[in-house]
Tab-separated table of C-alpha atoms and ligand atoms in Angstrom:
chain	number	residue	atom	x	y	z
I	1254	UNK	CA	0.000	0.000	0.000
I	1255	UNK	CA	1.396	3.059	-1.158
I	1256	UNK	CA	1.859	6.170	1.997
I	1257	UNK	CA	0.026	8.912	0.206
I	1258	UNK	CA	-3.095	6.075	0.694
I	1259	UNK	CA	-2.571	5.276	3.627
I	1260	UNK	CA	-2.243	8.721	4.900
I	1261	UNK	CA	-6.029	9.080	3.464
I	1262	UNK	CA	-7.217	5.588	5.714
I	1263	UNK	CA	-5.938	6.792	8.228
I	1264	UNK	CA	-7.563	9.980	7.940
I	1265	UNK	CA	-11.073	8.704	7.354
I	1266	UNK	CA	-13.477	9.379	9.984
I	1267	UNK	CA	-13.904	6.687	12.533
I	1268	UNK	CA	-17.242	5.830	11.726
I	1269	UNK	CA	-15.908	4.017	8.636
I	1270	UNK	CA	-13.230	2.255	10.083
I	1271	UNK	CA	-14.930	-1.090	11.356
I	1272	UNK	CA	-18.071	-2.550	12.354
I	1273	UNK	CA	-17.990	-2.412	15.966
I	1274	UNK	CA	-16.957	1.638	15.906
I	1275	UNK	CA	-20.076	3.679	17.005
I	1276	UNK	CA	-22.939	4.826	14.320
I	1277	UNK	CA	-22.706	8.242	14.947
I	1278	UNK	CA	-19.580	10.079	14.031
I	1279	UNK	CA	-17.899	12.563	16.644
I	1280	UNK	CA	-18.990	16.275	16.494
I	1281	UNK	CA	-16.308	18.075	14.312
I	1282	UNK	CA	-13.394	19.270	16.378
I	1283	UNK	CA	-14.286	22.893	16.050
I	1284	UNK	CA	-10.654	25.313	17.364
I	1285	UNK	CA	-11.374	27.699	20.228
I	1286	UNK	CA	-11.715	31.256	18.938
I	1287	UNK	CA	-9.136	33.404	20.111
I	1288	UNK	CA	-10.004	36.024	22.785
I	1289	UNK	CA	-8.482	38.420	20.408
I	1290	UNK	CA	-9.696	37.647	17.219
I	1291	UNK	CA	-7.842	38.968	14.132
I	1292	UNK	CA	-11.026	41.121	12.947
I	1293	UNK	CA	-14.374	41.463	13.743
I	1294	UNK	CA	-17.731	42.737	11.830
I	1295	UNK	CA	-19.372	45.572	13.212
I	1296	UNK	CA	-23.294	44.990	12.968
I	1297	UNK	CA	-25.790	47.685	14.615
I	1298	UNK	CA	-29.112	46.692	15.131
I	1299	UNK	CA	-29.785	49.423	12.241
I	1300	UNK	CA	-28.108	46.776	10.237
I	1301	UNK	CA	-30.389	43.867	11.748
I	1302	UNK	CA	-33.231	45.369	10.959
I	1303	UNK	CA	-32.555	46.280	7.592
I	1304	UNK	CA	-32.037	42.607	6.733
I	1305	UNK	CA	-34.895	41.303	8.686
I	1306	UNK	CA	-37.160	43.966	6.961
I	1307	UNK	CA	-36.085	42.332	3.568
I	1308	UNK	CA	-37.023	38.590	5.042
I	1309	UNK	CA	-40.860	40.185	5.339
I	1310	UNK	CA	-40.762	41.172	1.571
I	1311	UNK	CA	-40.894	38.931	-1.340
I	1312	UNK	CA	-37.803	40.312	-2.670
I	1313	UNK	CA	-34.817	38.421	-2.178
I	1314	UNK	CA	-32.551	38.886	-4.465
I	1315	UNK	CA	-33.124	41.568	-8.000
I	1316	UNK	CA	-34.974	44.245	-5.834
I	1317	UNK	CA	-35.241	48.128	-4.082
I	1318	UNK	CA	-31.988	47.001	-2.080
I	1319	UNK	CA	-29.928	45.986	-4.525
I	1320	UNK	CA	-30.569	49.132	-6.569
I	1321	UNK	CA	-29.849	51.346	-3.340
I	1322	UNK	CA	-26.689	49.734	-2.167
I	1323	UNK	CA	-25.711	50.255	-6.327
I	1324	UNK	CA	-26.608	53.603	-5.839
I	1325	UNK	CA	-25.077	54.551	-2.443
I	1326	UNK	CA	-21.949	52.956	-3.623
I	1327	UNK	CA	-21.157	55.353	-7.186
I	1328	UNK	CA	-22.668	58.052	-5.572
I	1329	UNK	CA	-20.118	57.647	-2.414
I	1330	UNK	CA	-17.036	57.377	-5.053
I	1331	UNK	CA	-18.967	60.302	-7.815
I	1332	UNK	CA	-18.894	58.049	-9.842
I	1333	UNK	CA	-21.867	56.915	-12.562
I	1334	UNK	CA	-22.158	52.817	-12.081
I	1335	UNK	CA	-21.445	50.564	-9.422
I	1336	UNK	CA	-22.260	47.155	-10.410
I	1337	UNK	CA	-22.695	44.936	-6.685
I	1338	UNK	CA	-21.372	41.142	-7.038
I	1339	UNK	CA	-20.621	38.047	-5.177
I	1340	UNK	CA	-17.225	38.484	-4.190
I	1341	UNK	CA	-14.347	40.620	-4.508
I	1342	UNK	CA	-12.938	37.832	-6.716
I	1343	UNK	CA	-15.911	37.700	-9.070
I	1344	UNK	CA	-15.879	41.317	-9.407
I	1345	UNK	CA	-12.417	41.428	-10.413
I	1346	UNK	CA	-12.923	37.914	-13.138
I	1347	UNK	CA	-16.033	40.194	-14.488
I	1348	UNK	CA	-13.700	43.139	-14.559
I	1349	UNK	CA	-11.141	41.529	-16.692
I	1350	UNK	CA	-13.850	40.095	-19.053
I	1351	UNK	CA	-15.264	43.123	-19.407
I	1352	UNK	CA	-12.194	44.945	-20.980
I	1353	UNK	CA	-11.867	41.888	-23.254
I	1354	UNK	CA	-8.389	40.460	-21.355
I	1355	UNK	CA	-7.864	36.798	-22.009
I	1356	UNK	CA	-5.670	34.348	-23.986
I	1357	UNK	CA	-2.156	35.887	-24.745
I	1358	UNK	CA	-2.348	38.993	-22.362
I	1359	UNK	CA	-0.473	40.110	-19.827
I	1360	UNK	CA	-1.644	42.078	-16.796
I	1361	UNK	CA	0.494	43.789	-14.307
I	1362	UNK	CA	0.287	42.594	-10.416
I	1363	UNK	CA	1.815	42.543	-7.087
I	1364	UNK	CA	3.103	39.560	-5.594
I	1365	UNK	CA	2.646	40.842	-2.273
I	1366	UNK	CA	-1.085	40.310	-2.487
I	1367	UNK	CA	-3.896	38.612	-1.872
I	1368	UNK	CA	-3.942	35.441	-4.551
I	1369	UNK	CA	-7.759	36.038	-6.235
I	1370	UNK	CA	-5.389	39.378	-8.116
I	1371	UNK	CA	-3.542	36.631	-9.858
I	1372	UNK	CA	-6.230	33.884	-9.873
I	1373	UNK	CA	-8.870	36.223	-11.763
I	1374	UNK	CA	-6.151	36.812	-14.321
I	1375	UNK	CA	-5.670	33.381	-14.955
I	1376	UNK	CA	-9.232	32.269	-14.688
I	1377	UNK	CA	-9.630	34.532	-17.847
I	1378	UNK	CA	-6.317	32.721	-19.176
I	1379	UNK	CA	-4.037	35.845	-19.434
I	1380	UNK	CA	-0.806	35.909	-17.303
I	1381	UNK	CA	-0.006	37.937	-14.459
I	1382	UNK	CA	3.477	39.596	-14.442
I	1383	UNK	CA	4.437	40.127	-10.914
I	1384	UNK	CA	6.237	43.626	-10.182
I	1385	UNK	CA	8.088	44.828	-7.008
I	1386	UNK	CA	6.349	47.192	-4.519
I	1387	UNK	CA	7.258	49.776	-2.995
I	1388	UNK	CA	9.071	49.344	0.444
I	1389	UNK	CA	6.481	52.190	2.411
I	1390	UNK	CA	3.136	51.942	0.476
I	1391	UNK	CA	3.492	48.100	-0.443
I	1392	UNK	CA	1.717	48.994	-3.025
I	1393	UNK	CA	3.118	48.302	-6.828
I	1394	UNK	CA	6.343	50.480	-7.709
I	1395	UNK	CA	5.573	52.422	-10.780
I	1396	UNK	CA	9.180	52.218	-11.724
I	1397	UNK	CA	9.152	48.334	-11.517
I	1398	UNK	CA	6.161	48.534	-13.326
I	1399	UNK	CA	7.583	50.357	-16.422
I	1400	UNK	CA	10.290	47.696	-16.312
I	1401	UNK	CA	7.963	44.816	-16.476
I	1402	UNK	CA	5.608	46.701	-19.873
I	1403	UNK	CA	6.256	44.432	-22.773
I	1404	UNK	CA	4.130	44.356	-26.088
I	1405	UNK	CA	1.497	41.925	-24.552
I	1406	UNK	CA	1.311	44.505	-21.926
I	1407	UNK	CA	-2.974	44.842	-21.399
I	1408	UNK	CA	-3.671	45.848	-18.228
I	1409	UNK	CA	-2.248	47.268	-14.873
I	1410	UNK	CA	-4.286	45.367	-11.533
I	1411	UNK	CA	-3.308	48.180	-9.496
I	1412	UNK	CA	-4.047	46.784	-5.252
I	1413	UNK	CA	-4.748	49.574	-2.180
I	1414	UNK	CA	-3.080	47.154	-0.175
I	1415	UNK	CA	-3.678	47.147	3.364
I	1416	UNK	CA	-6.035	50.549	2.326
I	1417	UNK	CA	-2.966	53.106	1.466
I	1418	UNK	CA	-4.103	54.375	-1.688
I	1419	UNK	CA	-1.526	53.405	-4.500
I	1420	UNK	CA	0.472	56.346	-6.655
I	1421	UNK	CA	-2.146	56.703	-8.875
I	1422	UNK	CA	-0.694	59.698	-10.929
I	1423	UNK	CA	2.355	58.037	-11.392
I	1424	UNK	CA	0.523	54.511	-12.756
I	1425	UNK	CA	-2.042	56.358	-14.476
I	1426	UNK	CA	0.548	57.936	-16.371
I	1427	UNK	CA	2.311	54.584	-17.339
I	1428	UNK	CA	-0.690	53.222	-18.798
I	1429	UNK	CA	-1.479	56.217	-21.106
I	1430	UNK	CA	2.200	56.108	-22.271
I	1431	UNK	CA	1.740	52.469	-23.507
I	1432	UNK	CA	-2.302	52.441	-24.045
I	1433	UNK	CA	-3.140	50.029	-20.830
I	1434	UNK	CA	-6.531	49.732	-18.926
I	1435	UNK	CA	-6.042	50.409	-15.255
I	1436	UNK	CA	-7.763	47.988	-13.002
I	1437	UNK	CA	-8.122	49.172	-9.314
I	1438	UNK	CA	-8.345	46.644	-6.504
I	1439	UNK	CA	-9.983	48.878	-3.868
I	1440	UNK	CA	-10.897	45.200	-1.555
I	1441	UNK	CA	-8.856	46.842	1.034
I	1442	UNK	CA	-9.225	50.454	0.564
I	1443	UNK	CA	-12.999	51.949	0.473
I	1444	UNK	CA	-13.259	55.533	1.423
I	1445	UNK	CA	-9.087	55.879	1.192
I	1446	UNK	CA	-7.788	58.633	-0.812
I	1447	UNK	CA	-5.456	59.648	-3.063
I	1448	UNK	CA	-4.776	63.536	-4.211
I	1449	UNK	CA	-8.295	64.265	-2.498
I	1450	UNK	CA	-10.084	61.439	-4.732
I	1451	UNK	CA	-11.519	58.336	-3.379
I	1452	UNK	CA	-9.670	54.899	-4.191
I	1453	UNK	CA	-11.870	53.452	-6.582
I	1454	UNK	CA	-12.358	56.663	-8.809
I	1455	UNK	CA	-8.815	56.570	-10.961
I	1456	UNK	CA	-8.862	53.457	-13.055
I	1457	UNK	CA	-11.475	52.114	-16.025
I	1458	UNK	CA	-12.711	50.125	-13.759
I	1459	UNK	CA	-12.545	49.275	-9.530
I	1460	UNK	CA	-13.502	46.347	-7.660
I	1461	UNK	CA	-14.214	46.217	-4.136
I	1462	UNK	CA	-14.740	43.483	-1.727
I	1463	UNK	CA	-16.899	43.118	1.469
I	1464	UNK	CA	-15.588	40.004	2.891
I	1465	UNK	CA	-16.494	40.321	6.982
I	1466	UNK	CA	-12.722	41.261	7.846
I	1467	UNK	CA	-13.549	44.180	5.233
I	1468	UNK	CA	-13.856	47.798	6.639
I	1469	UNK	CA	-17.944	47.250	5.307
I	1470	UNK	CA	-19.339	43.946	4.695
I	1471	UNK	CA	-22.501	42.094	3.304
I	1472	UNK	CA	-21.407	38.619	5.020
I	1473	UNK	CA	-19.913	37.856	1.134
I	1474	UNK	CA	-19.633	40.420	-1.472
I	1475	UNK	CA	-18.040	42.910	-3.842
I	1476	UNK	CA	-18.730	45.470	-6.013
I	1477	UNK	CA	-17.388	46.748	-9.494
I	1478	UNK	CA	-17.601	50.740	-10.373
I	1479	UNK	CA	-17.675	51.475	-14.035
I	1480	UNK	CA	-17.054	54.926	-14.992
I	1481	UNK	CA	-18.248	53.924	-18.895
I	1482	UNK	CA	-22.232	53.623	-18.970
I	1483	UNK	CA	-20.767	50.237	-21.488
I	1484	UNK	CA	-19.148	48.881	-19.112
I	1485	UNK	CA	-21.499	48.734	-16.561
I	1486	UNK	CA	-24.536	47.057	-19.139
I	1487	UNK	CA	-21.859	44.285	-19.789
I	1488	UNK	CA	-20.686	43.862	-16.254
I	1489	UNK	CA	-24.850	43.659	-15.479
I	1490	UNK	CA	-25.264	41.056	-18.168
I	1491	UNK	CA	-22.252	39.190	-16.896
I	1492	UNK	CA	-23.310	38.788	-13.783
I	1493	UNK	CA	-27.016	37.384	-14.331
I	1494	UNK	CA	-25.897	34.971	-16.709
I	1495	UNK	CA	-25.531	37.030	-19.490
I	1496	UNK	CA	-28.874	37.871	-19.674
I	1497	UNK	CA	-30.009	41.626	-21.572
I	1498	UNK	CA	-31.398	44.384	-18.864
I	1499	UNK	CA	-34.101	44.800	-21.319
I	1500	UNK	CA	-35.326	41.301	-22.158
I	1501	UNK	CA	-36.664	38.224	-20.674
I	1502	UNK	CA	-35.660	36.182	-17.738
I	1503	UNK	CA	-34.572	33.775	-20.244
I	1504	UNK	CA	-33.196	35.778	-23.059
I	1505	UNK	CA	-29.443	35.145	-22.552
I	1506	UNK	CA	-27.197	37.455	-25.250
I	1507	UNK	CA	-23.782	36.002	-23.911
I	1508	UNK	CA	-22.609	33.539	-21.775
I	1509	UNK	CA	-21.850	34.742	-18.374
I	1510	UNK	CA	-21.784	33.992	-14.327
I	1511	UNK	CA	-24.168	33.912	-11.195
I	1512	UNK	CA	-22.469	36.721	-9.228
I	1513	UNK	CA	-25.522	38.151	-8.168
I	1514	UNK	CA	-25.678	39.698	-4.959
I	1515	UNK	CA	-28.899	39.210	-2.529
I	1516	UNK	CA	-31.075	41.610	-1.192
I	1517	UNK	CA	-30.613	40.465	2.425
I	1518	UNK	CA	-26.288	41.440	1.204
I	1519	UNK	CA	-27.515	44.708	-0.148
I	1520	UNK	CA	-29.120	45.729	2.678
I	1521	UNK	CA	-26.654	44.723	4.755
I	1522	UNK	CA	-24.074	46.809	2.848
I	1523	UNK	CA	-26.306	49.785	2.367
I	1524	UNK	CA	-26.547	50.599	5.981
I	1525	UNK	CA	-22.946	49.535	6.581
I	1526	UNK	CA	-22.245	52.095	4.116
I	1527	UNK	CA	-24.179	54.863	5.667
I	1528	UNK	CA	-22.063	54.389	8.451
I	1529	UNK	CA	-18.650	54.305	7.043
I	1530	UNK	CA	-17.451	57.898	8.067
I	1531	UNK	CA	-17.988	56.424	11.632
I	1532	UNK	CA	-16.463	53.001	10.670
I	1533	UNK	CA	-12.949	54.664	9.128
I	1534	UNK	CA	-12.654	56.530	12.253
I	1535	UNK	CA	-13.224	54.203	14.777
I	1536	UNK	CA	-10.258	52.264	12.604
I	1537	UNK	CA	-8.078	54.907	12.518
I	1538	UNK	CA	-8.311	55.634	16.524
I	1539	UNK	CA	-7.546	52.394	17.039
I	1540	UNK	CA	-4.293	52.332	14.442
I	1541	UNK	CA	-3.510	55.684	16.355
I	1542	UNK	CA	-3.251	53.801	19.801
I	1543	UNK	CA	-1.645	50.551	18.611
I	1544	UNK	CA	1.273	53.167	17.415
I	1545	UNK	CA	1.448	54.899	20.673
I	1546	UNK	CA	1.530	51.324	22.447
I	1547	UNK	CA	3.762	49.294	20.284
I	1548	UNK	CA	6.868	52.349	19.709
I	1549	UNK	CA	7.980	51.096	23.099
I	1550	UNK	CA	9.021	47.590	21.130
I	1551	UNK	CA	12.707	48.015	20.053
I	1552	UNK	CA	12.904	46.843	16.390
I	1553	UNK	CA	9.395	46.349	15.669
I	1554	UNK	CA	8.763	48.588	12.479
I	1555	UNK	CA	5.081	50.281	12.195
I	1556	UNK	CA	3.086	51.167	9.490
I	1557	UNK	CA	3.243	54.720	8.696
I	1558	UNK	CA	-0.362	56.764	10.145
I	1559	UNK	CA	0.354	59.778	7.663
I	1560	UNK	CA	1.418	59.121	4.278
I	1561	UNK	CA	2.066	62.259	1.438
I	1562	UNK	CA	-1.201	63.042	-0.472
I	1563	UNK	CA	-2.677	60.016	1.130
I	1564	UNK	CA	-5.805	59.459	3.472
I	1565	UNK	CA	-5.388	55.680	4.291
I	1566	UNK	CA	-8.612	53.374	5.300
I	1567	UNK	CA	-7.359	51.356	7.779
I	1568	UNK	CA	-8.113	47.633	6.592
I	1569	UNK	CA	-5.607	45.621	8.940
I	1570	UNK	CA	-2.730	46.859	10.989
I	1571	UNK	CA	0.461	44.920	9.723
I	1572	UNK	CA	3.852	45.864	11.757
I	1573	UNK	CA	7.171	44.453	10.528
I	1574	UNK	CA	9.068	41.888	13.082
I	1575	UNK	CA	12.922	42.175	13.752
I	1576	UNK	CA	14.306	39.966	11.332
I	1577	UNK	CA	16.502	38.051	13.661
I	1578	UNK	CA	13.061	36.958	14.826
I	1579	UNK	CA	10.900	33.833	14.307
I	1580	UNK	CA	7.673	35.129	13.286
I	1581	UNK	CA	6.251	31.450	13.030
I	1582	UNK	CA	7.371	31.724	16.987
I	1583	UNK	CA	5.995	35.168	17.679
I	1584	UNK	CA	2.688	33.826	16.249
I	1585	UNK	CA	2.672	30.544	18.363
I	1586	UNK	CA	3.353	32.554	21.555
I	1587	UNK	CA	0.491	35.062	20.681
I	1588	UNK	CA	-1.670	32.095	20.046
I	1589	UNK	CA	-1.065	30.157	23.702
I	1590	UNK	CA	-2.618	34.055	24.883
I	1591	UNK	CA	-5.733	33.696	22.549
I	1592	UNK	CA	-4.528	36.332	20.179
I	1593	UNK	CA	-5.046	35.758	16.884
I	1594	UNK	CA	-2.449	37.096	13.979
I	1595	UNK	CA	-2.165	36.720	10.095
I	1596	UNK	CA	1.117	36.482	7.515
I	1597	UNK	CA	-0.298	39.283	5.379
I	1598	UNK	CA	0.667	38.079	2.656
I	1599	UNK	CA	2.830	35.670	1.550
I	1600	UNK	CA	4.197	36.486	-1.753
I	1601	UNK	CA	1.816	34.725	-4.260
I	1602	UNK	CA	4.654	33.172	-6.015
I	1603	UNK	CA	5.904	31.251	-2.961
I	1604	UNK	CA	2.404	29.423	-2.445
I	1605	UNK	CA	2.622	26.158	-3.088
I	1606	UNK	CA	-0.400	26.300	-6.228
I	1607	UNK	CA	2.243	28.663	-7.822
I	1608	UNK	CA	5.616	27.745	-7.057
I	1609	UNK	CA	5.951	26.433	-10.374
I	1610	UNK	CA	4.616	29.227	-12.178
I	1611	UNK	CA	6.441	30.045	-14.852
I	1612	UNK	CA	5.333	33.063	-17.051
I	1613	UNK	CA	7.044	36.486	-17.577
I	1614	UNK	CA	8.000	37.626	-14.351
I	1615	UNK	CA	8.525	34.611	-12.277
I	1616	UNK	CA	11.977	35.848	-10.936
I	1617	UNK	CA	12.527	36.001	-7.432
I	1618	UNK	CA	11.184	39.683	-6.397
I	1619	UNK	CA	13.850	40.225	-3.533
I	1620	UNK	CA	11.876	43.354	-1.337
I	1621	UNK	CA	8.454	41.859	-1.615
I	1622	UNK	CA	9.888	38.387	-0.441
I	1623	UNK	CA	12.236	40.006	2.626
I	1624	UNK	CA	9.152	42.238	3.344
I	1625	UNK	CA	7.050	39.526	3.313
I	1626	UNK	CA	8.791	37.567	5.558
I	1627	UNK	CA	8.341	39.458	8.555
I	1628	UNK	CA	4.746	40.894	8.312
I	1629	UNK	CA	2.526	40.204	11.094
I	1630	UNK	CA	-1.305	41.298	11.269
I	1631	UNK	CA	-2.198	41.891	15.105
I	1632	UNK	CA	-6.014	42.147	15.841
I	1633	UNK	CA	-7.948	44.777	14.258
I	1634	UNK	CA	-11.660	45.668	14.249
I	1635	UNK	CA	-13.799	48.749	15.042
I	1636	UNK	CA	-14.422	47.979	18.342
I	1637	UNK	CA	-11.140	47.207	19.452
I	1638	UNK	CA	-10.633	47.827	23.135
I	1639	UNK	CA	-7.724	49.749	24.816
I	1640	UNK	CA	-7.147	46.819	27.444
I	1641	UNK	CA	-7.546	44.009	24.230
I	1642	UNK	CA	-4.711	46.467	22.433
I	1643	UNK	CA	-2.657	46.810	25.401
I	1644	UNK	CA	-3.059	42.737	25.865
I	1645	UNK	CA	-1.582	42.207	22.713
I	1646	UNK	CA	1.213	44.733	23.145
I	1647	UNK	CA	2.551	42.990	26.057
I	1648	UNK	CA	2.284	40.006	24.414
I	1649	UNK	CA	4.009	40.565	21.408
I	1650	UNK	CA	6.595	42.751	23.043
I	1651	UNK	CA	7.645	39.461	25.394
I	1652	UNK	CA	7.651	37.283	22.221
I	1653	UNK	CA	9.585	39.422	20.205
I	1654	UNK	CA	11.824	39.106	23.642
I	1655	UNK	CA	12.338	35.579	23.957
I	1656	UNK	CA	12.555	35.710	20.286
I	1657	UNK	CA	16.097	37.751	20.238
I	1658	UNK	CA	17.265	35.328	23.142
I	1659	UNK	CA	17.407	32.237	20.885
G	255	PLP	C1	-6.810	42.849	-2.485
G	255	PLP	C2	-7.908	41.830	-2.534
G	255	PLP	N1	-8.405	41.493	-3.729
G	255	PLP	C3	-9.394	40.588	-3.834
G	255	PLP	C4	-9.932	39.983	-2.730
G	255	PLP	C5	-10.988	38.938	-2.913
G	255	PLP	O1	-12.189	39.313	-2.327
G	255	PLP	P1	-13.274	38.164	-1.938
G	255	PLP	O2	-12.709	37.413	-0.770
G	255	PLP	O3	-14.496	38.944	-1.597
G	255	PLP	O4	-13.448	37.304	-3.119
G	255	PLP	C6	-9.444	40.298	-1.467
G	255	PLP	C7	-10.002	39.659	-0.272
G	255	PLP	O5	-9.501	39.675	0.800
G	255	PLP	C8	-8.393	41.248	-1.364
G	255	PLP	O6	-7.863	41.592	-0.178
């Protein structure tokens, strides 16, 4: 018997093994959550009621809610469309569909991302062409990304990571010089800004996510805006299946997805919307005190609060470990206190699904991968407590400690 199968006996569940094991199989071994989770949704009972008060309609999904949240969302960023979807990921497949990227195009990405940016690309069989960042924003360098242009050259998928706006001027610029549709991934970035314009607004087209670790969220979710009136009919018609705005349930004019988003989502986004002034600056008091609290740790680098022509939406707060230190350590010590932490991100060419990548610019990107390797999300939600910020202080600062001592 070969190991590989008998790893998978022996991982069978117990019910199967033999006749005299008991009928009913165990409950599922479910992990204690951390007393310090890594994020945290913010839900009102405005929120609560909004979705029950869809649950008494007939409208589920296709109705006033739907159209509201669309509306609340382009009029938030000025601009005409928003376009609400499934996912983040969806929005950004429907995105690249829309601008008619696919077979023998390349698109321009960070590695130091989260994988759907290079997954949509591939999913429409184009290649992604990873390009350094830059070592404050994170965000894509614009002079890396001129290096990586080459005549297959489409598209730049331009990320807000960790919601610092990218340079947009800079990138925008690039893409006019060698005709290339801009592609914002605003996931991790609603309501930042960049030059006094919200993330979002800059490229042909943005795609936001409302995943429940987002700033907003609609349980699952995303959105894309469309500044072209085109755009937005195709992205509509792509996400119902492909049917026409104007025909019949069953009149389908091109083959396309179920990304819909329901009405309980929309609601659920529409009032987390309306509060999102409140939401940022919750975030941004609580990014304020982790800096106050964690400057004390010698060699721990923070991210930066103020940033040049910048308003950042705080989205997670990710500090920078000594690198003489174990973070796989630092994150098993935080664990055995019930705090909960995150490798945001692992390069995307160092997961295992893409280690063996080979397209144009699988080289080794040498800042993203050292940056990489000592990013550590600590906990980070709205309604983050002094004490629960102070908790993980102390516990990251004696980590980091015995850390240096080995
Ligand atoms: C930058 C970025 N793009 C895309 C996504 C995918 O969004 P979703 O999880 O809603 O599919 C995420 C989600 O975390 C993200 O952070």
């Amino acid at each position: 018997m070969n190991s590989d199968l008998n790893l998978r006996q022996n991982s069978l569940p117990r019910l199967f093994i033999g006749a005299d094991q008991p009928k009913v199989a165990a409950p599922p071994q479910v992990a204690a959550a951390p007393q310090v989770p890594l994020s945290s949704p913010d839900i009102t009972e405005a929120e609560i009621d909004a979705v029950t008060a869809v649950l008494r309609t007939p409208h589920l999904s296709f109705g006033p809610e739907l159209r509201d949240f669309e509306a609340a969302l382009a009029a938030y960023h000025s601009v005409p469309d928003a376009v609400a979807v499934s996912s983040g990921t969806a929005g950004l497949h429907l995105a690249l569909l829309t601008l008619g990227i696919g077979e023998g195009d390349e698109v321009i990405v960070p590695s130091f991302a989260f994988v759907a940016v290079a997954n949509a690309i591939l999913q429409v069989c184009a290649m992604p062409v990873f390009a350094e960042i830059d070592p404050v924003t994170l965000n894509l360098d614009p002079a890396a990304v001129e290096r990586a242009v080459s005549p297959r050259t489409r598209a730049l998928l331009v990320v807000h990571t960790f919601g610092v706006p990218a340079e947009m001027d800079t990138l925008q610029a690039i893409a006019r010089r060698h005709s290339l549709f801009i592609i914002e991934d605003a996931c991790e970035a609603i309501g930042a800004e960049y030059q006094g314009k919200r993330a979002g607004s800059f490229g042909d087209l943005a795609v936001f996510g409302f995943y429940p670790n987002k700033q907003i969220t609609t349980g699952e979710g995303g959105a894309v805006l469309a500044r072209d009136p085109v755009y937005a009919k195709h992205l509509r018609s792509l996400r119902n299946q492909g049917r026409s705005e104007i025909g019949e349930w069953l009149d389908l004019v091109e083959t396309g997805y179920n990304y819909r988003l329901s009405e309980l989502a929309c609601a659920l986004g529409r009032v987390q919307l309306s509060r999102i002034g409140e939401i940022l600056a919750l975030r941004r008091a609580s990014a304020e005190r982790y800096d106050a609290l964690l400057k004390g740790i010698a060699g721990l680098e923070l991210p930066p609060l103020i940033l040049p022509h910048r308003i950042i939406s705080w989205f997670v707060y990710v500090v920078r470990l000594p690198e003489e230190v174990d973070r796989d350590q630092v994150q098993a010590a935080l664990a055995r206190r019930g705090i909960a932490s995150g490798r945001y991100f692992d390069p995307i060419r160092l997961q295992p699904a893409w280690r063996t990548y080979s397209g144009a610019g699988a080289a080794t990107l040498h800042l993203t991968e050292s940056i990489a390797r000592c990013t550590l999300a600590l906990p980070f939600f709205n309604r983050i407590t002094m004490s629960q910020q102070e908790e993980v202080t102390a516990a990251l600062g004696e980590a980091i400690d015995t850390g240096r001592a080995f």
